[in-house]
Every structure is written in structure tokens, then in C-alpha cells.
């Protein structure tokens, strides 16, 4: 935990937060702090700063934030479109997305997505949030990504996607078959980016064709075939390198 | 499994291999293949090609490779130096390294490495190999990375590292404190690369100083603070982008 994330649920008074879960454990057992010590905190969807530990009582820790400042925006704005993976991988995608500054996550159906994945209890919002918070806490961000679950492929791209993108959106499609690397089609800048990550086994031709029609640009992410969670990390790392070039 | 890896242990005759573990399960239950079908295979530390399924008997599958060709070398040659992480993370580091073409892995001691990690049974060679094989199989490579465990920090860098590197080796040190991104110090090419990934909590100043003396170059991998396994994936993805520029 590089940043202890505070939420409205923790508020017990004016600018006073009480922690009692894995955050309290981290402060007590890993950081080994006591009353009067200071920790780095971030307010969920808000600024970050430091907080003074006011009291520790039976694993309940009361902290008071000070010096709160907005965090720099994580540019460019990034939307992830991810074929719904198995639940174990969903957890990794949530954590990585929050850790590396994805703004909006859309899980979508694809031909090679198993229908049963949609029945996972993990997809309940309250079950996804801990992985997102863990990612924010690791990456030192406070902006909680939104997560939307879509049950059909074609309506997502034909009806919904146009409402969340425009002609300025850079649409990226990692594709092992192409020889063009990312720097040949993205040169940085603040225009928003949409990244489409396929299911295990890949998109089927109908799916790729539809995305190409919508101006998604295929690029070679790596000569190795990566898993969903690695493809996401690798794409974000390459975007960040080019953005800061 | 994008490539079924065959090893000498599977040999039952001249160019005939018998599979009975998760590879057989994959062929039967995921790929749903039968006798006469063909699969993509790689010979461990050797060429890759296709293999014909000769027989299936009680989850034992006999295959015969043909069309074997050497795989392209994964340039540049990459060595990973990784502060020994907790066992769950060791597994991810092994898989990612093999998947993305690391040649040699050195786990080393650092101030913030917990001593107990050295007692994990996972560090027995036979326990690490399945994660390496899984990585090769995912990334479509056949070259098994070497893994060496070092118990002390200073002797590793002062005595051992000079024997596995020379002045041509590009020595990379991801470092959140610097503002220089990777493309400002690495411009591609086939010289070997050594990547040093620190422990959770980071290196201590003594460690960083010693690496800087040995000409390790600090670079900013991301504005987010990444976990060990993500830092590894991100570094390799950025190297690959620059290499193919």
C-alpha cells in the first residue's frame, strides 16, 4: 500500500476517518506506526496528502488528513474494452487498470468468452471494488475506474461505443499478426485512447473486422503471445513511454 | 497453451513423445483433438514445429513431431536481476520471464527481502520448472531461462555480476524518482541488457549507490508505482517497443 485510500464510508466526523480493515492492518503490522505518526493518504476520487494518526484502539485507527492537494491528471484518458475473462483474470485486470490509470473499464462479450463467466459473483460492484482500491493504493492514484458489464458484442460496438468515443479517440487493437509496432501509429498527445484486449484464444474474424471498420488500429504489442493481464500492462507501459517521449 | 512444450522426459522412442499431464488435458479437453490431428509443439531448448497425434489411450497421448525449425532468437539477450520476492510473486516472475524471453534470472538478496523467502520450497529447481514451462508455452518460446539464487547482495554485484556482463551490457534500473524515460538512454540494438527489479518497498540507498557505481542507468518506467511482476512486464514491453523502432 503506497497510498492509504480513504472513502466516505470511513468518515466519522469532520475530516476524521476511521480505518479497521486491511488498511489498519497495514499501518499496524507492516508500517508499525503509532499515534502521532503520519501516513500518505488519498481521498477516493479526490485529492491526496498526509494524515496524522489520532488514535489507535483495538485495530481501529482514526486519522485526520492535512495538506490535501489534487493529484495530477493521468493523461491521456484511457478506456479499456476487455473481452470478459475468467474471474481470476478479472481480478488482475481490475487491479492493473486502477494501478496504471485506466479511467473506464468495459467488459464485453465475444465469441470466445465463456457464457458462465457472466454468472460470477465477482462481477457484483461491491465485489470488484476491493481490487480497484488495491490498484489505486499500489499505483498511488485516487480516481476509481468505472466498470460496466456488456452482454453483447455487436450492440456494444455499434450502439454504445460511439457514445463514449469520437473521431479524436485513438483506438488500439493489439494483434500478434501485424508487424506494425505502436510507435508507428501513436505519437503521444492528450487525445483519449481506447484499448481493446481480446479473450484467451483471440477475437474471431467477424469481431476483428467490425473493430477495424470502427477505425481500431492493429499493432504488434510483442513477439511473445501474452495473457490478458500482461497484454494490458504491456500496452499501458508502451503508451506511457511514447506519451512521455 | 499456445505451444505444447515437449521435453526429453516425454521421449518414449525415436522422435516419439508421450504426454500425460496438463498438456494431455489441454489437448483433450480444451482443444478437443483426436488421433490424426496436429498440434503446435516446441522441443524444450530446441526447435518448434507441428506434431501429429498418433494415439490417445486413457489420457496418455503419443505425438510425433515433424517440420521442426529453429525459432528466431529473442534479441536482445536479457538478464533479470530480481530481489527475491514472496513465493506467490516468484511464480509470476518465472512465468513472465519465460513468456517474454528472459534468458537468465538471478534472484538476489536485498535489505528489504525477507529472509524467510529463502526457505520456500518453491525455490527447488523442480518446483520452479512448471512455471517456466507454462511461460514458454504461453509466449511460444522454447528456451528455458536459467534461474540462480544468490544469498548475498554485495558479493553478487561485486564478484558475480562482472562475470556475466561486460561494458557492452546495457544495465537498467527502473526508478520512480528519476524523470528520464527509457528511450532517453536505450536506443535499441543487439547488445545484452540486464534489468534490476527491486523488492517491495524499493532498494535502500546503499544498494542503489552500488548499482549506480556499476553503471546501472535509472529510468522512469511509469508514473504509477508498479508491483514487481508488473514492473517486469512493463520494462520488457518498453524494451521491445524501442528495439523494434
Short mmCIF file of C-alpha atoms in Angstrom, two decimals:
data_model
loop_
_atom_site.label_atom_id
_atom_site.label_comp_id
_atom_site.label_asym_id
_atom_site.label_seq_id
_atom_site.Cartn_x
_atom_site.Cartn_y
_atom_site.Cartn_z
CA UNK A 1 0.00 0.00 0.00
CA UNK A 2 1.78 3.07 -1.24
CA UNK A 3 -1.22 5.27 -0.57
CA UNK A 4 -3.91 4.57 2.03
CA UNK A 5 -7.20 5.28 0.27
CA UNK A 6 -9.89 6.92 2.44
CA UNK A 7 -13.55 6.73 1.43
CA UNK A 8 -16.76 8.38 2.60
CA UNK A 9 -17.61 5.13 4.37
CA UNK A 10 -14.69 5.72 6.70
CA UNK A 11 -15.83 9.23 7.74
CA UNK A 12 -16.75 9.51 11.41
CA UNK A 13 -16.73 13.29 11.72
CA UNK A 14 -15.48 16.49 10.15
CA UNK A 15 -12.29 15.44 8.28
CA UNK A 16 -11.92 12.41 10.55
CA UNK A 17 -11.70 8.89 9.18
CA UNK A 18 -11.73 5.54 10.97
CA UNK A 19 -9.95 2.54 9.41
CA UNK A 20 -10.41 -1.04 10.55
CA UNK A 21 -9.70 -3.39 7.65
CA UNK A 22 -6.54 -4.37 5.78
CA UNK A 23 -5.53 -0.70 5.81
CA UNK A 24 -5.43 -0.70 9.60
CA UNK A 25 -3.51 -3.96 9.49
CA UNK A 26 -1.01 -2.46 7.07
CA UNK A 27 -0.47 0.59 9.27
CA UNK A 28 -0.05 -1.51 12.41
CA UNK A 29 1.80 -4.58 11.19
CA UNK A 30 3.75 -3.54 8.12
CA UNK A 31 4.41 0.15 8.71
CA UNK A 32 4.39 -0.42 12.52
CA UNK A 33 3.16 3.10 13.21
CA UNK A 34 1.65 4.59 16.35
CA UNK A 35 -0.43 7.59 17.38
CA UNK A 36 1.09 10.83 16.16
CA UNK A 37 2.78 9.24 13.14
CA UNK A 38 1.87 10.31 9.63
CA UNK A 39 0.83 8.30 6.60
CA UNK A 40 0.35 9.09 2.91
CA UNK A 41 -3.34 9.09 2.10
CA UNK A 42 -5.62 9.72 -0.83
CA UNK A 43 -9.31 10.57 -0.69
CA UNK A 44 -11.21 8.32 -3.10
CA UNK A 45 -11.96 10.33 -6.26
CA UNK A 46 -10.31 13.30 -4.59
CA UNK A 47 -7.03 14.84 -3.52
CA UNK A 48 -4.09 13.23 -1.73
CA UNK A 49 -1.95 14.33 1.18
CA UNK A 50 -0.82 13.13 4.54
CA UNK A 51 -2.82 12.13 7.59
CA UNK A 52 -1.93 12.11 11.24
CA UNK A 53 -2.81 9.06 13.26
CA UNK A 54 -5.02 10.46 16.05
CA UNK A 55 -5.71 7.27 17.93
CA UNK A 56 -5.35 3.51 17.74
CA UNK A 57 -7.85 1.43 19.65
CA UNK A 58 -8.24 -2.29 19.17
CA UNK A 59 -7.23 -2.22 15.48
CA UNK A 60 -9.42 0.81 14.86
CA UNK A 61 -7.32 3.69 13.65
CA UNK A 62 -8.56 7.27 13.49
CA UNK A 63 -6.72 9.57 11.09
CA UNK A 64 -7.01 13.25 10.14
CA UNK A 65 -5.89 14.31 6.65
CA UNK A 66 -4.00 17.54 6.08
CA UNK A 67 -2.14 19.15 3.19
CA UNK A 68 -4.58 17.79 0.66
CA UNK A 69 -3.69 18.55 -2.96
CA UNK A 70 -5.26 17.34 -6.19
CA UNK A 71 -3.19 14.67 -7.93
CA UNK A 72 -2.00 15.39 -11.48
CA UNK A 73 -4.43 14.07 -14.13
CA UNK A 74 -3.27 10.83 -15.67
CA UNK A 75 -3.13 11.81 -19.34
CA UNK A 76 -4.05 10.58 -21.84
CA UNK A 77 -7.51 9.44 -20.75
CA UNK A 78 -7.67 5.69 -21.27
CA UNK A 79 -10.67 3.41 -21.74
CA UNK A 80 -10.25 -0.35 -21.58
CA UNK A 81 -12.51 -2.63 -23.61
CA UNK A 82 -11.82 -6.17 -22.45
CA UNK A 83 -13.46 -9.42 -23.53
CA UNK A 84 -14.78 -10.73 -20.21
CA UNK A 85 -12.10 -13.12 -18.91
CA UNK A 86 -12.33 -15.83 -16.24
CA UNK A 87 -12.89 -14.42 -12.73
CA UNK A 88 -9.26 -14.89 -11.63
CA UNK A 89 -8.20 -12.74 -14.57
CA UNK A 90 -10.94 -10.16 -13.96
CA UNK A 91 -9.32 -9.51 -10.57
CA UNK A 92 -5.94 -8.88 -12.20
CA UNK A 93 -7.49 -6.64 -14.87
CA UNK A 94 -9.26 -4.55 -12.21
CA UNK A 95 -6.12 -4.17 -10.11
CA UNK A 96 -3.87 -3.37 -13.08
CA UNK A 97 -6.36 -0.90 -14.54
CA UNK A 98 -6.65 1.06 -11.32
CA UNK A 99 -2.91 0.84 -10.67
CA UNK A 100 -1.98 2.17 -14.11
CA UNK A 101 -4.64 4.84 -14.53
CA UNK A 102 -7.42 3.42 -16.72
CA UNK A 103 -10.47 5.70 -16.42
CA UNK A 104 -13.27 3.43 -17.66
CA UNK A 105 -13.42 -0.35 -17.99
CA UNK A 106 -15.91 -2.09 -20.27
CA UNK A 107 -16.11 -5.86 -20.09
CA UNK A 108 -17.76 -7.17 -23.23
CA UNK A 109 -18.97 -10.41 -24.72
CA UNK A 110 -17.03 -12.07 -27.52
CA UNK A 111 -17.30 -15.36 -29.34
CA UNK A 112 -14.57 -16.95 -27.21
CA UNK A 113 -15.92 -15.62 -23.89
CA UNK A 114 -17.49 -18.40 -21.85
CA UNK A 115 -21.09 -17.55 -21.01
CA UNK A 116 -20.62 -18.83 -17.46
CA UNK A 117 -18.19 -16.00 -16.72
CA UNK A 118 -21.18 -13.65 -16.62
CA UNK A 119 -22.58 -15.50 -13.62
CA UNK A 120 -19.52 -14.91 -11.44
CA UNK A 121 -20.44 -13.16 -8.16
CA UNK A 122 -17.19 -11.22 -8.61
CA UNK A 123 -18.99 -9.04 -11.14
CA UNK A 124 -21.20 -7.51 -8.43
CA UNK A 125 -19.93 -3.94 -7.94
CA UNK A 126 -19.22 -4.44 -4.23
CA UNK A 127 -17.04 -7.44 -5.06
CA UNK A 128 -14.99 -5.63 -7.68
CA UNK A 129 -14.25 -2.54 -5.62
CA UNK A 130 -11.62 -4.09 -3.33
CA UNK A 131 -9.44 -4.98 -6.36
CA UNK A 132 -9.83 -1.47 -7.74
CA UNK A 133 -8.92 0.06 -4.38
CA UNK A 134 -5.91 -2.23 -4.11
CA UNK A 135 -4.79 -1.00 -7.53
CA UNK A 136 -5.22 2.66 -6.62
CA UNK A 137 -3.35 2.10 -3.39
CA UNK A 138 -0.48 0.40 -5.24
CA UNK A 139 -0.23 2.87 -8.12
CA UNK A 140 -0.79 5.95 -5.95
CA UNK A 141 -3.92 7.18 -7.65
CA UNK A 142 -7.31 8.16 -6.24
CA UNK A 143 -9.62 8.12 -9.27
CA UNK A 144 -11.74 4.95 -9.14
CA UNK A 145 -12.20 3.49 -12.64
CA UNK A 146 -15.81 2.91 -13.69
CA UNK A 147 -16.70 -0.67 -14.61
CA UNK A 148 -19.52 -1.55 -17.00
CA UNK A 149 -20.52 -5.08 -17.99
CA UNK A 150 -21.94 -5.51 -21.51
CA UNK A 151 -23.63 -8.73 -22.54
CA UNK A 152 -23.45 -8.44 -26.31
CA UNK A 153 -20.61 -7.70 -28.70
CA UNK A 154 -22.21 -6.05 -31.71
CA UNK A 155 -24.53 -3.66 -29.81
CA UNK A 156 -21.59 -2.61 -27.68
CA UNK A 157 -19.54 -1.51 -30.67
CA UNK A 158 -22.34 -0.30 -32.92
CA UNK A 159 -24.57 1.47 -30.43
CA UNK A 160 -22.68 2.11 -27.21
CA UNK A 161 -19.09 2.71 -28.25
CA UNK A 162 -19.97 5.73 -30.46
CA UNK A 163 -21.41 7.39 -27.35
CA UNK A 164 -18.10 7.13 -25.45
CA UNK A 165 -15.68 7.96 -28.28
CA UNK A 166 -15.31 10.37 -31.16
CA UNK A 167 -13.04 10.82 -34.17
CA UNK A 168 -10.25 12.05 -31.92
CA UNK A 169 -10.17 8.82 -29.92
CA UNK A 170 -7.10 6.68 -30.72
CA UNK A 171 -8.44 3.12 -30.93
CA UNK A 172 -5.84 0.45 -30.32
CA UNK A 173 -6.04 -3.27 -31.01
CA UNK A 174 -3.04 -5.42 -30.01
CA UNK A 175 -2.70 -8.04 -32.73
CA UNK A 176 0.03 -10.65 -32.99
CA UNK A 177 -0.49 -10.95 -36.76
CA UNK A 178 0.54 -7.42 -37.67
CA UNK A 179 4.15 -6.21 -37.90
CA UNK A 180 3.50 -2.61 -37.02
CA UNK A 181 4.58 -1.58 -33.54
CA UNK A 182 2.73 1.03 -31.50
CA UNK A 183 5.10 3.91 -32.23
CA UNK A 184 4.15 3.67 -35.90
CA UNK A 185 0.59 4.70 -35.23
CA UNK A 186 0.57 6.57 -31.93
CA UNK A 187 2.86 9.51 -31.38
CA UNK A 188 1.71 10.79 -28.00
CA UNK A 189 -0.55 13.68 -27.17
CA UNK A 190 -3.60 14.11 -24.99
CA UNK A 191 -6.33 12.66 -27.19
CA UNK A 192 -8.23 9.87 -25.43
CA UNK A 193 -7.25 6.26 -26.09
CA UNK A 194 -9.44 3.15 -26.25
CA UNK A 195 -7.67 -0.20 -25.90
CA UNK A 196 -9.37 -3.45 -26.93
CA UNK A 197 -8.00 -6.61 -25.32
CA UNK A 198 -9.32 -9.90 -26.71
CA UNK A 199 -10.28 -13.13 -25.00
CA UNK A 200 -7.97 -16.09 -24.46
CA UNK A 201 -7.75 -17.61 -27.92
CA UNK A 202 -8.25 -14.24 -29.59
CA UNK A 203 -11.07 -12.45 -31.37
CA UNK A 204 -12.82 -14.25 -34.22
CA UNK A 205 -12.60 -12.64 -37.71
CA UNK A 206 -16.09 -11.14 -37.51
CA UNK A 207 -15.10 -9.31 -34.34
CA UNK A 208 -11.79 -8.01 -35.68
CA UNK A 209 -13.48 -6.90 -38.90
CA UNK A 210 -16.09 -4.92 -37.03
CA UNK A 211 -13.42 -3.21 -34.92
CA UNK A 212 -11.34 -2.38 -37.98
CA UNK A 213 -14.42 -0.80 -39.58
CA UNK A 214 -14.69 1.38 -36.48
CA UNK A 215 -11.11 2.51 -37.07
CA UNK A 216 -9.38 0.39 -34.44
CA UNK A 217 -5.68 0.20 -35.34
CA UNK A 218 -4.00 -3.18 -35.01
CA UNK A 219 -0.45 -3.14 -33.66
CA UNK A 220 2.13 -5.70 -32.57
CA UNK A 221 2.48 -5.47 -28.83
CA UNK A 222 5.16 -8.15 -28.54
CA UNK A 223 6.64 -11.04 -30.45
CA UNK A 224 5.53 -13.19 -27.50
CA UNK A 225 1.89 -14.14 -27.06
CA UNK A 226 0.78 -12.51 -23.84
CA UNK A 227 -2.03 -13.26 -21.43
CA UNK A 228 -4.80 -10.73 -20.96
CA UNK A 229 -3.31 -9.18 -17.82
CA UNK A 230 0.18 -8.96 -19.35
CA UNK A 231 -1.17 -7.52 -22.60
CA UNK A 232 -2.89 -4.80 -20.59
CA UNK A 233 0.24 -3.94 -18.59
CA UNK A 234 2.42 -4.02 -21.70
CA UNK A 235 0.07 -1.79 -23.72
CA UNK A 236 -0.16 0.77 -20.93
CA UNK A 237 3.62 0.74 -20.45
CA UNK A 238 4.20 1.36 -24.17
CA UNK A 239 1.61 4.16 -24.28
CA UNK A 240 3.28 5.78 -21.30
CA UNK A 241 6.72 5.57 -22.92
CA UNK A 242 5.50 7.18 -26.15
CA UNK A 243 3.42 9.78 -24.32
CA UNK A 244 6.48 10.93 -22.38
CA UNK A 245 8.79 10.83 -25.36
CA UNK B 1 -1.11 -23.25 -24.15
CA UNK B 2 -0.07 -21.72 -27.44
CA UNK B 3 2.77 -24.17 -27.86
CA UNK B 4 2.89 -27.64 -26.30
CA UNK B 5 6.43 -27.99 -24.93
CA UNK B 6 7.99 -31.46 -25.29
CA UNK B 7 10.92 -32.48 -23.10
CA UNK B 8 13.36 -35.38 -23.04
CA UNK B 9 11.36 -36.82 -20.14
CA UNK B 10 8.45 -37.36 -22.53
CA UNK B 11 10.51 -39.35 -25.07
CA UNK B 12 9.41 -42.97 -25.45
CA UNK B 13 11.16 -43.79 -28.71
CA UNK B 14 12.79 -42.29 -31.80
CA UNK B 15 11.02 -38.91 -32.24
CA UNK B 16 8.03 -40.14 -30.24
CA UNK B 17 6.78 -38.36 -27.15
CA UNK B 18 4.15 -39.38 -24.63
CA UNK B 19 2.17 -36.69 -22.75
CA UNK B 20 0.06 -37.35 -19.69
CA UNK B 21 -0.16 -34.21 -17.60
CA UNK B 22 -1.84 -30.83 -18.08
CA UNK B 23 -0.66 -30.87 -21.69
CA UNK B 24 -2.69 -34.02 -22.39
CA UNK B 25 -5.63 -32.45 -20.59
CA UNK B 26 -5.32 -29.33 -22.73
CA UNK B 27 -5.25 -31.35 -25.95
CA UNK B 28 -8.24 -33.46 -24.93
CA UNK B 29 -10.48 -31.01 -23.07
CA UNK B 30 -9.68 -27.58 -24.45
CA UNK B 31 -8.53 -28.27 -27.99
CA UNK B 32 -10.75 -31.39 -28.13
CA UNK B 33 -8.45 -33.16 -30.57
CA UNK B 34 -8.28 -36.82 -31.60
CA UNK B 35 -5.83 -39.21 -33.23
CA UNK B 36 -4.55 -37.88 -36.53
CA UNK B 37 -4.97 -34.23 -35.55
CA UNK B 38 -1.99 -31.92 -35.40
CA UNK B 39 -0.76 -29.60 -32.66
CA UNK B 40 1.87 -26.87 -32.47
CA UNK B 41 4.82 -28.10 -30.42
CA UNK B 42 8.21 -26.91 -29.31
CA UNK B 43 11.10 -29.07 -28.16
CA UNK B 44 12.47 -27.68 -24.87
CA UNK B 45 15.66 -25.73 -25.66
CA UNK B 46 15.20 -26.72 -29.29
CA UNK B 47 13.19 -26.15 -32.46
CA UNK B 48 9.45 -25.88 -32.90
CA UNK B 49 7.05 -27.37 -35.41
CA UNK B 50 3.91 -29.44 -35.54
CA UNK B 51 3.21 -32.91 -34.16
CA UNK B 52 0.70 -35.49 -35.24
CA UNK B 53 -1.32 -37.21 -32.54
CA UNK B 54 -0.51 -40.90 -33.06
CA UNK B 55 -2.67 -42.37 -30.33
CA UNK B 56 -4.76 -41.46 -27.31
CA UNK B 57 -5.10 -44.05 -24.59
CA UNK B 58 -6.51 -43.30 -21.18
CA UNK B 59 -5.28 -39.68 -21.16
CA UNK B 60 -1.89 -40.75 -22.47
CA UNK B 61 -1.21 -39.07 -25.78
CA UNK B 62 1.56 -40.11 -28.14
CA UNK B 63 2.73 -37.46 -30.62
CA UNK B 64 5.34 -37.38 -33.40
CA UNK B 65 6.91 -34.01 -34.29
CA UNK B 66 7.60 -33.04 -37.89
CA UNK B 67 8.65 -29.88 -39.72
CA UNK B 68 10.93 -28.82 -36.89
CA UNK B 69 12.57 -25.45 -37.38
CA UNK B 70 14.67 -23.34 -35.01
CA UNK B 71 12.76 -20.42 -33.55
CA UNK B 72 14.15 -16.92 -34.16
CA UNK B 73 16.48 -15.74 -31.38
CA UNK B 74 14.81 -13.36 -28.97
CA UNK B 75 17.11 -10.37 -29.26
CA UNK B 76 18.37 -8.54 -27.34
CA UNK B 77 19.59 -11.06 -24.78
CA UNK B 78 18.02 -10.16 -21.44
CA UNK B 79 19.13 -10.98 -17.91
CA UNK B 80 16.83 -10.34 -14.98
CA UNK B 81 18.22 -9.46 -11.56
CA UNK B 82 15.33 -9.55 -9.13
CA UNK B 83 15.32 -9.00 -5.38
CA UNK B 84 13.82 -12.28 -4.16
CA UNK B 85 10.08 -11.63 -3.73
CA UNK B 86 7.47 -13.58 -1.76
CA UNK B 87 6.78 -17.03 -3.25
CA UNK B 88 3.49 -16.02 -4.94
CA UNK B 89 5.39 -13.32 -6.79
CA UNK B 90 8.29 -15.64 -7.63
CA UNK B 91 5.79 -17.75 -9.59
CA UNK B 92 4.65 -14.73 -11.59
CA UNK B 93 8.22 -13.61 -12.23
CA UNK B 94 9.15 -17.08 -13.51
CA UNK B 95 6.13 -17.28 -15.81
CA UNK B 96 6.52 -13.74 -17.15
CA UNK B 97 10.26 -14.16 -17.69
CA UNK B 98 9.82 -17.32 -19.74
CA UNK B 99 6.82 -15.90 -21.60
CA UNK B 100 8.63 -12.72 -22.62
CA UNK B 101 12.05 -14.14 -23.41
CA UNK B 102 14.33 -13.53 -20.43
CA UNK B 103 17.46 -15.69 -20.82
CA UNK B 104 18.82 -15.76 -17.27
CA UNK B 105 17.14 -14.99 -13.96
CA UNK B 106 19.11 -14.12 -10.84
CA UNK B 107 17.20 -13.80 -7.60
CA UNK B 108 19.26 -11.83 -5.12
CA UNK B 109 19.17 -10.70 -1.52
CA UNK B 110 18.41 -7.10 -0.65
CA UNK B 111 17.83 -5.23 2.56
CA UNK B 112 14.05 -5.38 2.14
CA UNK B 113 13.94 -9.05 1.16
CA UNK B 114 12.53 -11.16 3.96
CA UNK B 115 14.99 -13.86 4.97
CA UNK B 116 12.18 -16.41 5.20
CA UNK B 117 11.61 -16.20 1.45
CA UNK B 118 14.83 -18.18 1.00
CA UNK B 119 13.28 -21.16 2.76
CA UNK B 120 10.38 -21.51 0.34
CA UNK B 121 10.24 -25.00 -1.21
CA UNK B 122 9.27 -23.23 -4.43
CA UNK B 123 12.92 -22.36 -4.91
CA UNK B 124 13.83 -26.01 -5.52
CA UNK B 125 14.56 -26.28 -9.26
CA UNK B 126 11.91 -28.97 -9.85
CA UNK B 127 9.29 -26.70 -8.29
CA UNK B 128 10.18 -23.71 -10.42
CA UNK B 129 10.23 -25.51 -13.76
CA UNK B 130 6.43 -25.84 -14.18
CA UNK B 131 6.05 -22.03 -14.05
CA UNK B 132 8.84 -21.59 -16.57
CA UNK B 133 7.29 -24.18 -18.89
CA UNK B 134 3.90 -22.52 -18.57
CA UNK B 135 5.51 -19.24 -19.59
CA UNK B 136 7.26 -20.77 -22.61
CA UNK B 137 4.03 -22.43 -23.63
CA UNK B 138 2.13 -19.13 -23.36
CA UNK B 139 4.71 -16.96 -25.11
CA UNK B 140 5.58 -19.54 -27.77
CA UNK B 141 9.22 -19.90 -26.89
CA UNK B 142 11.34 -22.99 -26.22
CA UNK B 143 14.44 -21.63 -24.48
CA UNK B 144 14.19 -22.36 -20.75
CA UNK B 145 15.54 -19.46 -18.70
CA UNK B 146 18.24 -20.34 -16.19
CA UNK B 147 17.47 -19.50 -12.57
CA UNK B 148 20.16 -18.81 -9.98
CA UNK B 149 19.54 -17.97 -6.34
CA UNK B 150 22.07 -15.69 -4.67
CA UNK B 151 22.11 -15.24 -0.93
CA UNK B 152 24.05 -12.00 -0.63
CA UNK B 153 23.75 -8.62 -2.31
CA UNK B 154 27.23 -7.18 -2.37
CA UNK B 155 29.08 -10.33 -3.49
CA UNK B 156 26.51 -10.76 -6.25
CA UNK B 157 27.23 -7.34 -7.72
CA UNK B 158 30.91 -7.08 -6.92
CA UNK B 159 32.10 -10.60 -7.69
CA UNK B 160 29.48 -12.42 -9.75
CA UNK B 161 27.87 -9.76 -11.93
CA UNK B 162 31.16 -8.82 -13.64
CA UNK B 163 31.43 -12.43 -14.84
CA UNK B 164 28.07 -12.27 -16.63
CA UNK B 165 28.28 -8.77 -18.08
CA UNK B 166 30.74 -6.50 -19.82
CA UNK B 167 30.99 -2.87 -20.86
CA UNK B 168 28.55 -3.50 -23.72
CA UNK B 169 25.79 -4.64 -21.35
CA UNK B 170 23.00 -2.07 -21.00
CA UNK B 171 22.19 -2.03 -17.29
CA UNK B 172 18.70 -0.82 -16.47
CA UNK B 173 17.27 0.22 -13.13
CA UNK B 174 13.59 1.24 -13.02
CA UNK B 175 13.39 4.10 -10.53
CA UNK B 176 10.30 6.13 -9.68
CA UNK B 177 12.47 9.06 -8.54
CA UNK B 178 14.05 9.84 -11.90
CA UNK B 179 12.32 11.74 -14.73
CA UNK B 180 14.19 10.12 -17.60
CA UNK B 181 12.18 7.60 -19.58
CA UNK B 182 13.77 4.54 -21.17
CA UNK B 183 14.02 5.93 -24.69
CA UNK B 184 16.41 8.57 -23.40
CA UNK B 185 19.04 6.00 -22.54
CA UNK B 186 18.33 2.92 -24.66
CA UNK B 187 18.01 3.24 -28.41
CA UNK B 188 17.70 -0.39 -29.42
CA UNK B 189 20.33 -2.70 -30.85
CA UNK B 190 21.52 -6.19 -30.00
CA UNK B 191 23.75 -5.53 -27.02
CA UNK B 192 22.71 -7.58 -23.99
CA UNK B 193 20.52 -5.99 -21.34
CA UNK B 194 20.48 -6.50 -17.57
CA UNK B 195 17.35 -5.38 -15.71
CA UNK B 196 17.36 -4.91 -11.93
CA UNK B 197 13.94 -5.09 -10.25
CA UNK B 198 13.86 -4.12 -6.58
CA UNK B 199 11.95 -5.55 -3.63
CA UNK B 200 8.56 -4.37 -2.45
CA UNK B 201 9.42 -1.11 -0.70
CA UNK B 202 12.37 -0.50 -3.01
CA UNK B 203 16.12 -0.72 -2.75
CA UNK B 204 17.87 1.05 0.13
CA UNK B 205 20.32 3.85 -0.75
CA UNK B 206 23.38 1.65 -0.25
CA UNK B 207 22.03 -0.77 -2.84
CA UNK B 208 21.13 1.87 -5.41
CA UNK B 209 24.52 3.53 -4.93
CA UNK B 210 26.37 0.31 -5.59
CA UNK B 211 24.36 -0.34 -8.75
CA UNK B 212 24.94 3.20 -9.99
CA UNK B 213 28.68 2.70 -9.47
CA UNK B 214 28.41 -0.37 -11.69
CA UNK B 215 26.85 1.82 -14.38
CA UNK B 216 23.21 0.83 -13.91
CA UNK B 217 21.04 3.53 -15.51
CA UNK B 218 17.97 4.65 -13.57
CA UNK B 219 14.87 5.32 -15.66
CA UNK B 220 11.23 6.13 -15.01
CA UNK B 221 9.18 3.14 -16.02
CA UNK B 222 5.82 4.69 -15.17
CA UNK B 223 4.28 7.49 -13.18
CA UNK B 224 2.42 4.75 -11.29
CA UNK B 225 4.17 2.63 -8.69
CA UNK B 226 4.14 -0.90 -10.06
CA UNK B 227 4.43 -4.28 -8.38
CA UNK B 228 7.41 -6.49 -9.16
CA UNK B 229 5.56 -8.58 -11.76
CA UNK B 230 4.09 -5.53 -13.47
CA UNK B 231 7.43 -3.70 -13.44
CA UNK B 232 8.98 -6.69 -15.18
CA UNK B 233 6.26 -6.89 -17.86
CA UNK B 234 6.32 -3.12 -18.39
CA UNK B 235 10.12 -2.97 -18.72
CA UNK B 236 10.18 -5.83 -21.23
CA UNK B 237 7.34 -4.26 -23.22
CA UNK B 238 9.16 -0.93 -23.41
CA UNK B 239 12.43 -2.60 -24.42
CA UNK B 240 10.60 -4.47 -27.17
CA UNK B 241 8.99 -1.29 -28.47
CA UNK B 242 12.31 0.55 -28.65
CA UNK B 243 14.14 -2.46 -30.08
CA UNK B 244 11.65 -2.67 -32.95
CA UNK B 245 11.56 1.05 -33.56
#
